[in-house]
Short mmCIF file of C-alpha atoms and ligand atoms in Angstrom, two decimals:
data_model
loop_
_atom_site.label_atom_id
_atom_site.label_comp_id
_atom_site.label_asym_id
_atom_site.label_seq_id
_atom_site.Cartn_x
_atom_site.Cartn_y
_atom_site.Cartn_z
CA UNK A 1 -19.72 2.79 2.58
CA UNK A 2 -21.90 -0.48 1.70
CA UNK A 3 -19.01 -3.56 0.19
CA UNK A 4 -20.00 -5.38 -2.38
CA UNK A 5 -19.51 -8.50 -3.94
CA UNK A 6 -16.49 -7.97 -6.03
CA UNK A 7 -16.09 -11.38 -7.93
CA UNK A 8 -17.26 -14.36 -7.68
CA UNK A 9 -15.75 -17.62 -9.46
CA UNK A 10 -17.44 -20.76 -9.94
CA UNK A 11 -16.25 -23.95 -11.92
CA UNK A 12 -17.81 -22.20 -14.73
CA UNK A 13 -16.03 -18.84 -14.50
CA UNK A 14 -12.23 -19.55 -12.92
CA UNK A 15 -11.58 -16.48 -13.14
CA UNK A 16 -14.59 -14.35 -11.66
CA UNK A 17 -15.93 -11.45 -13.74
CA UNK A 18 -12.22 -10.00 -15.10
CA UNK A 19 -13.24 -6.50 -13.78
CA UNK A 20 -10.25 -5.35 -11.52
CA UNK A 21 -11.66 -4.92 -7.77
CA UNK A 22 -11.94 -1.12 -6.77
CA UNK A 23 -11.85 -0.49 -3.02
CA UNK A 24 -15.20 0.43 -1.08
CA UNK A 25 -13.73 -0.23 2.01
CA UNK A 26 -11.21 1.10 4.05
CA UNK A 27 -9.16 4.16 2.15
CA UNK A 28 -5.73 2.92 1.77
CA UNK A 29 -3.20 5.01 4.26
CA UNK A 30 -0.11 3.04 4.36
CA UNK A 31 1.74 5.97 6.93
CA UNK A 32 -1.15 3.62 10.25
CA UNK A 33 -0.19 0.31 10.41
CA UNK A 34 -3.20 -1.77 9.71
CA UNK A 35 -3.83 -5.56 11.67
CA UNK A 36 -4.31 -7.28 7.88
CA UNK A 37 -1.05 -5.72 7.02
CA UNK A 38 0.78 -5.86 10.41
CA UNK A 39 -0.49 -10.03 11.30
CA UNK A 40 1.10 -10.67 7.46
CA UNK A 41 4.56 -9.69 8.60
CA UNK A 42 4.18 -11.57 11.88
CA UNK A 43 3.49 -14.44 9.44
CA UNK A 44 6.48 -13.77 7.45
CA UNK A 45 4.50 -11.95 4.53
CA UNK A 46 6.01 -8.99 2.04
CA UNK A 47 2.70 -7.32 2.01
CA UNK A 48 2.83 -4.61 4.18
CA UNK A 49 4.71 -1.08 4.31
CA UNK A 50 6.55 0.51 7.24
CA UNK A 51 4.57 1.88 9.39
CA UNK A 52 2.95 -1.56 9.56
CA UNK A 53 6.28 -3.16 10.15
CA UNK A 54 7.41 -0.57 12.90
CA UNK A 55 4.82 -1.70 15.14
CA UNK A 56 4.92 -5.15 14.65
CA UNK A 57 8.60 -4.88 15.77
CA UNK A 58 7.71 -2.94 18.97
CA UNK A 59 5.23 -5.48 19.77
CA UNK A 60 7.43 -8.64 18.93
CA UNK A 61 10.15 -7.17 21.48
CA UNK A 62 7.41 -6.78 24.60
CA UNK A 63 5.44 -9.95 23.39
CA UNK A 64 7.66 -12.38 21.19
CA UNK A 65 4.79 -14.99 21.61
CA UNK A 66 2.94 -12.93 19.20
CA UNK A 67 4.80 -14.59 16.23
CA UNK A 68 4.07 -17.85 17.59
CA UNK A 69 0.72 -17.32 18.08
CA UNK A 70 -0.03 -16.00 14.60
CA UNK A 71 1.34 -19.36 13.68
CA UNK A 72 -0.91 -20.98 16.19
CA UNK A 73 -4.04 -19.08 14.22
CA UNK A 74 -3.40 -20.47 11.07
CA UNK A 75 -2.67 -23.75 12.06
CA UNK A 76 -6.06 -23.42 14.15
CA UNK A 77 -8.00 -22.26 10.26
CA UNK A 78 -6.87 -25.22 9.24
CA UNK A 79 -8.19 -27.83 11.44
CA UNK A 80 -11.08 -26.33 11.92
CA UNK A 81 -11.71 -25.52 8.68
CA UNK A 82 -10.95 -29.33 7.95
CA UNK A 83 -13.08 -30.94 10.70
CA UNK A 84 -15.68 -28.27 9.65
CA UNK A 85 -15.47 -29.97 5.56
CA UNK A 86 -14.71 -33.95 7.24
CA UNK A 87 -17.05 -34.32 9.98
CA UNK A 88 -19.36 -32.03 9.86
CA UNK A 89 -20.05 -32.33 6.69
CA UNK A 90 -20.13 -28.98 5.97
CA UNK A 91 -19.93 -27.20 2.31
CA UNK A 92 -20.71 -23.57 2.73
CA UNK A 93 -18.37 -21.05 4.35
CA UNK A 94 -18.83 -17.24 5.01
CA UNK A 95 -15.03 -16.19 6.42
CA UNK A 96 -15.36 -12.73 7.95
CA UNK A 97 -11.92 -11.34 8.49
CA UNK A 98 -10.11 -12.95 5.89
CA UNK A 99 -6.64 -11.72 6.07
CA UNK A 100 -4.05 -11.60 3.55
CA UNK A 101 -3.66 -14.55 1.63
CA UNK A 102 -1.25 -17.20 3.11
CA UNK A 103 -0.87 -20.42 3.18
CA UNK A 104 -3.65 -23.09 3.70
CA UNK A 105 -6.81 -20.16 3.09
CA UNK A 106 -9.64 -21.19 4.06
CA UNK A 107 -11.20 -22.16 0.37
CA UNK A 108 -7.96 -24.25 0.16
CA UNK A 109 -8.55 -26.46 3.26
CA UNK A 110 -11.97 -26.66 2.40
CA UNK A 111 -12.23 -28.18 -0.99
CA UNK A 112 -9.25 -30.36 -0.57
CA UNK A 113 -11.47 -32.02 1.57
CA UNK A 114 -14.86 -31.48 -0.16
CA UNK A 115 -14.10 -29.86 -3.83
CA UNK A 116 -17.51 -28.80 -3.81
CA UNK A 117 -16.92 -26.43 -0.96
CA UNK A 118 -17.99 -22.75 -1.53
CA UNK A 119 -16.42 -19.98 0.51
CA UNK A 120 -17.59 -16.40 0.60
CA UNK A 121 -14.51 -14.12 2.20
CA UNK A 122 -15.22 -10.57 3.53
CA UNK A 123 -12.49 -7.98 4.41
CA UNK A 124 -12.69 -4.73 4.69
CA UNK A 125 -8.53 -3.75 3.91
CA UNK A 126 -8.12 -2.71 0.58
CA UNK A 127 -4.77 -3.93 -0.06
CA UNK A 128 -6.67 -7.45 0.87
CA UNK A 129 -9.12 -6.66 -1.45
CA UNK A 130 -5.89 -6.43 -4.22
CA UNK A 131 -5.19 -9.47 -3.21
CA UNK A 132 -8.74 -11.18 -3.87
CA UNK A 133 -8.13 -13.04 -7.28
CA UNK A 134 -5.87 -15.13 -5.16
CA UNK A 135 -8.52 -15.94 -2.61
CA UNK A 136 -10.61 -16.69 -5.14
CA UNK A 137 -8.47 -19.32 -7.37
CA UNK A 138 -11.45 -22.14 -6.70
CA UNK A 139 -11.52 -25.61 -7.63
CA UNK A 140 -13.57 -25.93 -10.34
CA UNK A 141 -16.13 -28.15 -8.82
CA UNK A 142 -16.35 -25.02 -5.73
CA UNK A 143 -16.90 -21.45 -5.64
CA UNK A 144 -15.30 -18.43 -4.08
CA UNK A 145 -16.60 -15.02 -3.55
CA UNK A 146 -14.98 -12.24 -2.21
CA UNK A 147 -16.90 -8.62 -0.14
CA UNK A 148 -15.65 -6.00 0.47
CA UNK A 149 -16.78 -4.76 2.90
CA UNK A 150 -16.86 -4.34 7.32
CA UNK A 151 -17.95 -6.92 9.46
CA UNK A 152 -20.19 -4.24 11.29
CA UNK A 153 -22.56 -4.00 7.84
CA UNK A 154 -23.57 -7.17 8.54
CA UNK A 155 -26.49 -6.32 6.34
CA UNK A 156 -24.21 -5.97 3.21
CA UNK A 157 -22.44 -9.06 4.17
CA UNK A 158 -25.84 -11.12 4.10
CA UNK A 159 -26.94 -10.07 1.02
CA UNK A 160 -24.08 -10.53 -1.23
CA UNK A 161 -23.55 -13.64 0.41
CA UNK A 162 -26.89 -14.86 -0.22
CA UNK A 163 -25.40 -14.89 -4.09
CA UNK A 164 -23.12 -17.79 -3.65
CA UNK A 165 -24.42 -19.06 -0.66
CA UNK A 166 -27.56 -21.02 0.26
CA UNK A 167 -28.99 -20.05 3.90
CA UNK A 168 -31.46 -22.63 3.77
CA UNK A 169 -28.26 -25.33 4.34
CA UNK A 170 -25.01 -24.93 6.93
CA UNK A 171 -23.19 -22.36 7.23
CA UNK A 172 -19.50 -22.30 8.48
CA UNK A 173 -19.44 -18.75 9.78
CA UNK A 174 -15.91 -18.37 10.35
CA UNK A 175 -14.53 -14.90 12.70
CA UNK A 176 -10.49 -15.65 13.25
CA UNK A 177 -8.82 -12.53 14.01
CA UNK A 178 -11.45 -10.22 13.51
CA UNK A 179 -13.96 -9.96 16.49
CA UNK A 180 -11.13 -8.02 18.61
CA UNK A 181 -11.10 -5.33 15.67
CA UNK A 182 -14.02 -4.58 16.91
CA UNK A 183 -14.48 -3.05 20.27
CA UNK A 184 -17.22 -3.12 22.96
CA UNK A 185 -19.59 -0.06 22.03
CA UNK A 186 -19.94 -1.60 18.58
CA UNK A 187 -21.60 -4.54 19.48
CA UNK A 188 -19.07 -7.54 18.52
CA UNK A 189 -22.11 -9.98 20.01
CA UNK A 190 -24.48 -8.46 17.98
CA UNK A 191 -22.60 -9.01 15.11
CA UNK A 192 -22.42 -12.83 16.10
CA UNK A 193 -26.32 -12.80 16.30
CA UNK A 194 -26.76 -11.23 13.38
CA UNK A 195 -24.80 -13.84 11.47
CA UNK A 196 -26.21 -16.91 13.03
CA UNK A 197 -29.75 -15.78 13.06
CA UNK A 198 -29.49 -15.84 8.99
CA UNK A 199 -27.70 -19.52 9.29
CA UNK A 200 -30.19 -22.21 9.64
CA UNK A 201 -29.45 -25.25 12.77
CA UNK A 202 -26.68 -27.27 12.22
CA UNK A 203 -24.00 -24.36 11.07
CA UNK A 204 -21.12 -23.42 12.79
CA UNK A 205 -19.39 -20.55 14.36
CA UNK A 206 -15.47 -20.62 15.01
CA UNK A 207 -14.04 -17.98 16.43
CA UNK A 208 -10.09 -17.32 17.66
CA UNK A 209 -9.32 -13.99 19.91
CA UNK A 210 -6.74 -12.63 21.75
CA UNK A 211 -6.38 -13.23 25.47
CA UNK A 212 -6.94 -10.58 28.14
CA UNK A 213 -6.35 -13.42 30.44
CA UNK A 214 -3.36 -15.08 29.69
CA UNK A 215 0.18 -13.56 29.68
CA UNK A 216 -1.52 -10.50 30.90
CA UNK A 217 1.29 -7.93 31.39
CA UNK A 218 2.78 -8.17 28.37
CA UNK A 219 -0.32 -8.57 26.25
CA UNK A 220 -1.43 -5.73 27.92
CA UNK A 221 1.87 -3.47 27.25
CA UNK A 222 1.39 -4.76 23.31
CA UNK A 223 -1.73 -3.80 22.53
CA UNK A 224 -1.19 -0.45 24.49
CA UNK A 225 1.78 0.00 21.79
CA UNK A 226 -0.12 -0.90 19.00
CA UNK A 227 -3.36 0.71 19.95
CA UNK A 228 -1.58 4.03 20.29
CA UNK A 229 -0.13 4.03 16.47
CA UNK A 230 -2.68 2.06 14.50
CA UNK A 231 -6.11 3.50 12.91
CA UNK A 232 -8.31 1.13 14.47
CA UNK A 233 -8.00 0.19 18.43
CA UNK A 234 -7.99 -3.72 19.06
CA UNK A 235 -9.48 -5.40 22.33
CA UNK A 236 -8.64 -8.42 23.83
CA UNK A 237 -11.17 -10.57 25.97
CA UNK A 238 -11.17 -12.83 28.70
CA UNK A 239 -12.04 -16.40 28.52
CA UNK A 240 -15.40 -15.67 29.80
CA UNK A 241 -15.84 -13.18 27.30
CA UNK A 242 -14.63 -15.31 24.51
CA UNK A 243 -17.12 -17.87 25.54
CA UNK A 244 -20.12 -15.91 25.70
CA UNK A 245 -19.89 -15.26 22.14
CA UNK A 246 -20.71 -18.73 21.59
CA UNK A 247 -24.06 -18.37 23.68
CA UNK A 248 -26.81 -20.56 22.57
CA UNK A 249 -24.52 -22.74 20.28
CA UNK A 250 -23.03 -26.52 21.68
CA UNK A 251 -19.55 -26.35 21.76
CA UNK A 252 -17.30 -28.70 19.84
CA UNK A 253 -14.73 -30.78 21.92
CA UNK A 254 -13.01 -29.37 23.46
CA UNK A 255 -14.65 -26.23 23.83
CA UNK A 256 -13.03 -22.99 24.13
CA UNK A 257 -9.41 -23.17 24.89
CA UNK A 258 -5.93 -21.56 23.80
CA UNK A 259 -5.76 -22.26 20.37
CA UNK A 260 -2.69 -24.80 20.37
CA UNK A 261 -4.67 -26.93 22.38
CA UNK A 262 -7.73 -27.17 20.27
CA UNK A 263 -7.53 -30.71 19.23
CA UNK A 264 -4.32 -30.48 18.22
CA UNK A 265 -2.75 -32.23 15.16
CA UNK A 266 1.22 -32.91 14.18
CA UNK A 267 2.30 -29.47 13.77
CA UNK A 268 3.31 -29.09 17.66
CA UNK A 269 2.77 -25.27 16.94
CA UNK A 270 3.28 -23.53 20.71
CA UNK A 271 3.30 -26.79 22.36
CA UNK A 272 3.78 -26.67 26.19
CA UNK A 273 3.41 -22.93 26.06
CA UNK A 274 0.78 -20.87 27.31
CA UNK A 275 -0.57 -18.73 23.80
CA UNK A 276 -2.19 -15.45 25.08
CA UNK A 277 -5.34 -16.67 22.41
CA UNK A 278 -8.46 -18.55 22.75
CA UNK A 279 -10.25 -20.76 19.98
CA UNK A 280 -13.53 -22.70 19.86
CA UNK A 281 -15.73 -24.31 17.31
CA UNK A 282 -19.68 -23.78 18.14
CA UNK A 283 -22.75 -26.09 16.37
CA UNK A 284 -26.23 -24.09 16.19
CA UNK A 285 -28.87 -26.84 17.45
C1 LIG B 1 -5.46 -10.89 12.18
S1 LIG B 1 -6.13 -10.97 10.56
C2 LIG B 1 -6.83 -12.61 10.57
C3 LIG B 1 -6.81 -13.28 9.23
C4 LIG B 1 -7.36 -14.72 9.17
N1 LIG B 1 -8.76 -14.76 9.57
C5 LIG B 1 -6.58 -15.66 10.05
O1 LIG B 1 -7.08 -16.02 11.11
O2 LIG B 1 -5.46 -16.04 9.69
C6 LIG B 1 -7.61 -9.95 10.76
C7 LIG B 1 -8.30 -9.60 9.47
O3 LIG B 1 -9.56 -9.00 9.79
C8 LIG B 1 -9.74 -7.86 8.96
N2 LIG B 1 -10.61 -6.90 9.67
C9 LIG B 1 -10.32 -6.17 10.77
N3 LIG B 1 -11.38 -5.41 11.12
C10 LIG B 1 -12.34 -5.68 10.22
C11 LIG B 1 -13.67 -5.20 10.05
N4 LIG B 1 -14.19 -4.32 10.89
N5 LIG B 1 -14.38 -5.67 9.00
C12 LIG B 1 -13.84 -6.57 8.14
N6 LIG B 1 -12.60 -7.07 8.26
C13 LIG B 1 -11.85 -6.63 9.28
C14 LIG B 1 -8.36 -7.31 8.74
O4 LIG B 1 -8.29 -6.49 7.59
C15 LIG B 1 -7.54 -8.59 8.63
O5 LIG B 1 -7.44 -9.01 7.30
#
């Protein structure tokens, strides 16, 4: 079903429209673990039920790394999402994939650095979506918006975007966690051209994505478990595979790599490990 903007706050309306958010995404099952639900307890969350926590116990005891790699992702958002608001310069940011709230979100990062920052989140979990009035606490010089909606309807996702956010200036398109929800025969680089053809030269495109490549047995064993109990399959990709997304964009320094080692910063997250996920940061000429 087509998401839609649920709220959308500005410095003039903190606290979006005051209609509660009703789900148009996913139906809520909480008996299949879900990857929102499932990465929140890796990160040491209390938003997920069970079924979600069963599985993210099986996979911790074939792949422990997974915990430290979910700690390696958010530490990632955040200095990318910080270059992305100091250097670049940029102001705009469509997050696809959002997650559940945590520390450092995205709209957090962004306008400590540049208040002005606007940031448009999409998800398509609803107990995200329940979540969205904390995603959307913006400074009151920003703005936030929050869709509900899958990062296949990219069509949906352009147009209610298009209401915060203007296309005719950069675009931080950010897809952390996301791309390997979705798997080969639906297109995930289609997707990617999709969103950069409506993002005019000089956006951005950061991705992070599990490794097929690195730690392969045990990554392999892991997703096996988890595919075989969750709704939705996940897919991991090679290096070459995770590169090719960023086709016709220059990389960033320094390019695509595990994500602990993408210009790292203090927090020493996974350092001198190998982290079976790569990240990269991508500039449309
Ligand atoms: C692993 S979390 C990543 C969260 C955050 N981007 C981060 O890096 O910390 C993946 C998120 O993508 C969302 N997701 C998965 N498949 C999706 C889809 N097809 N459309 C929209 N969101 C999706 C999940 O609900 C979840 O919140």
């Amino acid at each position: 079903m087509a998401g839609k903007a649920d709220e959308v706050t500005t410095g003039q309306k903190p606290e979006g429209t005051g209609r509660k958010p009703e789900g148009r995404g996913l139906p809520l099952d909480t008996s299949v673990p879900h990857i929102a639900r499932v990465y929140d307890y890796w990160l040491g969350g209390k938003d997920n039920f069970a079924a979600d926590r069963a599985v993210a116990e099986q996979v911790v005891a074939t792949f422990p790394d997974v915990l430290v790699i979910a700690r390696a992702q958010r530490a990632f958002l955040g200095r990318a999402v910080h270059y992305l608001a100091t250097d670049a310069g940029i102001r705009q940011f469509l997050d696809v994939g959002t997650g559940l709230p945590a520390a450092n979100n995205t709209h957090e990062v962004a306008q400590r650095a540049a208040p002005t920052a606007r940031v448009v989140y999409v998800d398509n979990d609803p107990i995200v979506l329940t979540h969205a009035r904390a995603l959307l606490a913006s400074r009151p010089e920003g703005a936030t918006a929050y869709i509900d909606a899958d990062a296949r309807d990219t069509d949906t996702i352009l147009a209610e975007a298009g209401k915060l956010l203007d296309f005719s200036q950069p675009v931080a398109v950010m897809l952390l966690g996301v791309l390997h929800c979705i798997p080969d025969e639906d297109g995930p680089a289609a997707i990617v051209a999709r969103l950069l053809d409506a993002v005019p030269p000089g956006s951005y495109m950061a991705i992070v994505h599990p490794a097929s490549d690195v730690a392969t047995d045990k990554m392999e064993q892991a997703m096996g478990d988890y595919n075989k109990q969750a709704g939705s399959a996940l897919t991991a990709r090679s290096h070459a595979e995770v590169s090719r997304f960023f086709d016709g964009l220059d990389l960033v320094e320094p390019g695509v790599v595990q994500i602990h080692r993408w210009r790292p910063g203090t927090d020493g997250v996974g350092q001198g490990r190998e982290l079976a996920a790569y990240g990269g940061l991508g500039r449309k000429p």
